[in-house]
mmCIF file of C-alpha atoms in Angstrom:
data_model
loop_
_atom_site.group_PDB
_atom_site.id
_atom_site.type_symbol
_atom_site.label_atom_id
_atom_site.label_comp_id
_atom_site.label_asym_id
_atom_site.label_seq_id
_atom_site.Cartn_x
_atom_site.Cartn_y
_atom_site.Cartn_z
ATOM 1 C CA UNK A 1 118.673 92.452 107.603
ATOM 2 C CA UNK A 2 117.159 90.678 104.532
ATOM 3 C CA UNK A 3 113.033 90.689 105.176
ATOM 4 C CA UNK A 4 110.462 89.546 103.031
ATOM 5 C CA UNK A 5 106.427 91.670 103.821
ATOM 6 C CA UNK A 6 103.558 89.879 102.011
ATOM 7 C CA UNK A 7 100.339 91.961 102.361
ATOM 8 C CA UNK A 8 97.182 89.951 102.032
ATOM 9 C CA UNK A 9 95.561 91.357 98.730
ATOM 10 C CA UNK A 10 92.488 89.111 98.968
ATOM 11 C CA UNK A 11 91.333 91.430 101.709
ATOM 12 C CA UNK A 12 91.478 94.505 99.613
ATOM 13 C CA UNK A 13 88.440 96.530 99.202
ATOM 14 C CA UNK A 14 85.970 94.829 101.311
ATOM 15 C CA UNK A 15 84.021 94.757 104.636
ATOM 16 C CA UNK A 16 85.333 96.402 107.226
ATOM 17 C CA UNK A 17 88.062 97.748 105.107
ATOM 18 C CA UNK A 18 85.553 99.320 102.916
ATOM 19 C CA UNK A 19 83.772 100.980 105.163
ATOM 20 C CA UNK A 20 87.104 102.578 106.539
ATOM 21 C CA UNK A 21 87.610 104.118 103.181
ATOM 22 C CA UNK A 22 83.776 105.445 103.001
ATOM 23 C CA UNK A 23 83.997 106.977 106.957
ATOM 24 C CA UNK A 24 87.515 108.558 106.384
ATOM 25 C CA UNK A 25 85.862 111.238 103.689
ATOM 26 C CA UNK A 26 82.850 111.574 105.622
ATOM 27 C CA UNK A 27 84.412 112.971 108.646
ATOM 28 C CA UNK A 28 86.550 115.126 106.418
ATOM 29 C CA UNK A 29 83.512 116.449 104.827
ATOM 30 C CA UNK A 30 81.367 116.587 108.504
ATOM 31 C CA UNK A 31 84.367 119.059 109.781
ATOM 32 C CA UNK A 32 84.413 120.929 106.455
ATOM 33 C CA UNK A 33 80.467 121.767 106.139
ATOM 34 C CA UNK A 34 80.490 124.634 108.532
ATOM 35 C CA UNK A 35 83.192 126.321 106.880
ATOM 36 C CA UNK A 36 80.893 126.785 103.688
ATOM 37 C CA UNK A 37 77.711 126.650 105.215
ATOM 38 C CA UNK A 38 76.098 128.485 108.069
ATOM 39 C CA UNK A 39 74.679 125.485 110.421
ATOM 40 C CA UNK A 40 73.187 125.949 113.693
ATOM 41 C CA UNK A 41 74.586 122.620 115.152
ATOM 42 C CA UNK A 42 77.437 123.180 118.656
ATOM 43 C CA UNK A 43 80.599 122.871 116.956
ATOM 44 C CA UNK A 44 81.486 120.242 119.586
ATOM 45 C CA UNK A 45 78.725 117.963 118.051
ATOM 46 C CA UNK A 46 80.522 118.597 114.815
ATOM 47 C CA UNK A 47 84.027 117.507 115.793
ATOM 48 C CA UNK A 48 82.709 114.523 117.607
ATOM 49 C CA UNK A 49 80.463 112.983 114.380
ATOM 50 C CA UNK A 50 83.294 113.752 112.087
ATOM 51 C CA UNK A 51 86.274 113.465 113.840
ATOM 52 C CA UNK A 52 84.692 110.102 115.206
ATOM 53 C CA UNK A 53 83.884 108.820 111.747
ATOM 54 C CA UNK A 54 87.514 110.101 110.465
ATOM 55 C CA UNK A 55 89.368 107.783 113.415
ATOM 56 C CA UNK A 56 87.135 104.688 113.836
ATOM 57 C CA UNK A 57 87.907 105.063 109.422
ATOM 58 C CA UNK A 58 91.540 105.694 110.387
ATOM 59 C CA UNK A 59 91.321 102.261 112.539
ATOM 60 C CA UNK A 60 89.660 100.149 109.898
ATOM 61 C CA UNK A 61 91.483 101.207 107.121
ATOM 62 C CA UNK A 62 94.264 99.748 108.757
ATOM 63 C CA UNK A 63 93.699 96.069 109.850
ATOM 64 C CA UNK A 64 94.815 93.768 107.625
ATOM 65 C CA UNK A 65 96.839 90.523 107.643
ATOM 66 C CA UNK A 66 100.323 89.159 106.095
ATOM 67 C CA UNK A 67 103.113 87.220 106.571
ATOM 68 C CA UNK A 68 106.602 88.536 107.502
ATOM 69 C CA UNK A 69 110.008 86.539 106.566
ATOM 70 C CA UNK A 70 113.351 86.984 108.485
ATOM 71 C CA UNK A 71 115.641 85.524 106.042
ATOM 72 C CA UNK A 72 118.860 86.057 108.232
ATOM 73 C CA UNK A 73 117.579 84.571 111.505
ATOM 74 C CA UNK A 74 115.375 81.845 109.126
ATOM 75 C CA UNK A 75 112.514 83.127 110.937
ATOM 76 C CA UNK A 76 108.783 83.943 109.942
ATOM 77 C CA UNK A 77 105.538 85.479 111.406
ATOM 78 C CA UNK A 78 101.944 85.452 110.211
ATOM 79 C CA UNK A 79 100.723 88.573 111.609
ATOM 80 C CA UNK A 80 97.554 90.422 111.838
ATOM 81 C CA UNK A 81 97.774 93.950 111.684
ATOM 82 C CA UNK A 82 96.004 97.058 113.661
ATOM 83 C CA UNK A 83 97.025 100.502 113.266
ATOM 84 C CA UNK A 84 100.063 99.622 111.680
ATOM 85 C CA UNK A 85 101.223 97.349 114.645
ATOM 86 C CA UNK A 86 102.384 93.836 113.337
ATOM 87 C CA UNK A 87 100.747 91.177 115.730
ATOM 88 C CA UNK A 88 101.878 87.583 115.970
ATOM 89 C CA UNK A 89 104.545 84.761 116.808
ATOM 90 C CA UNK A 90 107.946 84.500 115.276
ATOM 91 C CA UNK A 91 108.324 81.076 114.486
ATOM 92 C CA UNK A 92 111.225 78.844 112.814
ATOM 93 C CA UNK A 93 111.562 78.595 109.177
ATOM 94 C CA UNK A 94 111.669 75.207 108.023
ATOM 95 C CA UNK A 95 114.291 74.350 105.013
ATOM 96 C CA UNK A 96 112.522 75.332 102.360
ATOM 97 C CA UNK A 97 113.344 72.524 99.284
ATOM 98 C CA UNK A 98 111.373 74.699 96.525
ATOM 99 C CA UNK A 99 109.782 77.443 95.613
ATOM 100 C CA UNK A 100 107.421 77.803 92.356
ATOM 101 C CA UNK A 101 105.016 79.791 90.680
ATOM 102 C CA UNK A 102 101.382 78.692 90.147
ATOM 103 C CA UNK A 103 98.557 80.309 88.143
ATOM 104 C CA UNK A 104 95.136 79.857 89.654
ATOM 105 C CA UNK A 105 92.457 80.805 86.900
ATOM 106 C CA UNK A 106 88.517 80.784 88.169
ATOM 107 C CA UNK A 107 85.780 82.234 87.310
ATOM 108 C CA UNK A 108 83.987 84.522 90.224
ATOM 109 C CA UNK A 109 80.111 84.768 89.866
ATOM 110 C CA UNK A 110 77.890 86.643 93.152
ATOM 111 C CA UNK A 111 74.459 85.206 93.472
ATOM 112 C CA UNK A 112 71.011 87.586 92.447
ATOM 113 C CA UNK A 113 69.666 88.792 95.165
ATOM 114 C CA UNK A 114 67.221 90.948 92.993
ATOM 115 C CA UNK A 115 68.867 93.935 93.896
ATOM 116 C CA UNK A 116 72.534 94.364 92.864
ATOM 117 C CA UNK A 117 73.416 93.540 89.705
ATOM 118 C CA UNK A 118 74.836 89.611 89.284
ATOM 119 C CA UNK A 119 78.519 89.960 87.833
ATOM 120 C CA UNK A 120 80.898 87.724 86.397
ATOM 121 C CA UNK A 121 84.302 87.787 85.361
ATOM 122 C CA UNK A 122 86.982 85.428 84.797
ATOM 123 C CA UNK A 123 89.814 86.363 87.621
ATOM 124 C CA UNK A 124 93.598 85.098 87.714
ATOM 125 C CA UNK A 125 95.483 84.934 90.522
ATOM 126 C CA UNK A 126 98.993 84.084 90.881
ATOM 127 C CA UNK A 127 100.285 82.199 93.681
ATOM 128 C CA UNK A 128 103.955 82.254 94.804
ATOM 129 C CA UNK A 129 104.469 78.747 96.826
ATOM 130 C CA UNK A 130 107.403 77.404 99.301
ATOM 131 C CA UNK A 131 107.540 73.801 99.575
ATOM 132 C CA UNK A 132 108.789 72.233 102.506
ATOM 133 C CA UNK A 133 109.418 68.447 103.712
ATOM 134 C CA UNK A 134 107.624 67.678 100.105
ATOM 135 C CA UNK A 135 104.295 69.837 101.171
ATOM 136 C CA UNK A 136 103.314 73.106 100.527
ATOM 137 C CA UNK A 137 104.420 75.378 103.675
ATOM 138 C CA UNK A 138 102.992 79.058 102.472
ATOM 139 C CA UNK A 139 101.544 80.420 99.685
ATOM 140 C CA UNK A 140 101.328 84.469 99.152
ATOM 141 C CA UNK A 141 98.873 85.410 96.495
ATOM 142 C CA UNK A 142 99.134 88.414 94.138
ATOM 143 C CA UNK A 143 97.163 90.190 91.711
ATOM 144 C CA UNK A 144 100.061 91.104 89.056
ATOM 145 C CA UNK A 145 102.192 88.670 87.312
ATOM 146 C CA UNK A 146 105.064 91.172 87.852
ATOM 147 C CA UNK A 147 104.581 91.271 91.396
ATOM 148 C CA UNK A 148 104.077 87.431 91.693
ATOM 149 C CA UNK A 149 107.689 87.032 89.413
ATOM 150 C CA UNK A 150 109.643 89.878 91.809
ATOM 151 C CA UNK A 151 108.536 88.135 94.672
ATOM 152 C CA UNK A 152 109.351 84.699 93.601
ATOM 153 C CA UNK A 153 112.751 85.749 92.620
ATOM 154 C CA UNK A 154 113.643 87.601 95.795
ATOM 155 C CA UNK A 155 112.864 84.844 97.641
ATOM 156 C CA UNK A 156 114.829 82.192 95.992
ATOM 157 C CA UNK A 157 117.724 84.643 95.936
ATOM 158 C CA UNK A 158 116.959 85.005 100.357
ATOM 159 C CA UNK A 159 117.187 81.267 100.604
ATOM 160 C CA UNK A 160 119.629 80.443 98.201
ATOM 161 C CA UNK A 161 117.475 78.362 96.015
#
């Protein structure tokens, strides 16, 4: 079975996601405090706050979104993801006439809020595009030229492009 994953990078280290990776040591280090430290808090209280902060990070850490390719049965799913389950419709792949790589060069400002600091930075991202019936059918973005190139060339290897 030939099977093409795309992760979604753009939602990376942000939101929901980020505050899974900021709960996940806080539990840790909830449960780990009495072991160092003499505290006059129940135990049970303990576990709940930092096992509790450990699973709901657990759960967020692991929502994200992607798109799946079945090469073989020339299927494909855009799926969301929660804990690890893949969630969404196989659908039929349409004949897919081309597929190219695109460079997509912006620069990303945030506005000043007066508090946090107002970045800039010039940011490339390179896009990995199927074209089908003369329009573009999906686009998976990437962070890495390497990873942009290996993807591109599995996939025209899959279709037989």
């Amino acid at each position: 079975m030939s099977l093409f994953n795309h992760k979604n990078e753009s939602s990376g280290i942000n939101g929901a996601r980020l505050l899974g990776l900021i709960l996940i040591p806080a539990g840790i280090l909830v449960l780990l405090v009495p072991f160092f430290f003499e505290v006059t808090t129940d135990p049970q209280k303990i576990g709940m706050v930092g096992g509790g902060s450990f699973l709901v990070g657990i759960f967020m850490v692991s929502i994200y979104s992607g798109t799946l390719i079945d090469f073989d049965k020339r299927l494909f799913k855009e799926y969301q993801s929660i804990l690890w389950f893949k969630i969404g419709e196989w659908q039929e792949l349409p004949k897919i006439e081309k597929a190219e790589l695109i460079l997509h060069s912006f620069r990303s400002t945030n506005t000043p809020n007066g508090i946090s600091p107002t970045l800039s930075q010039n940011i490339t991202i390179y896009k990995c595009v199927l074209l089908a019936n003369g329009t573009k059918f999906l686009a998976f973005d990437f962070n890495k030229e390497k990873d942009a190139v290996f993807a591109l060339e599995k996939i025209k290897k899959d279709l037989g492009i």
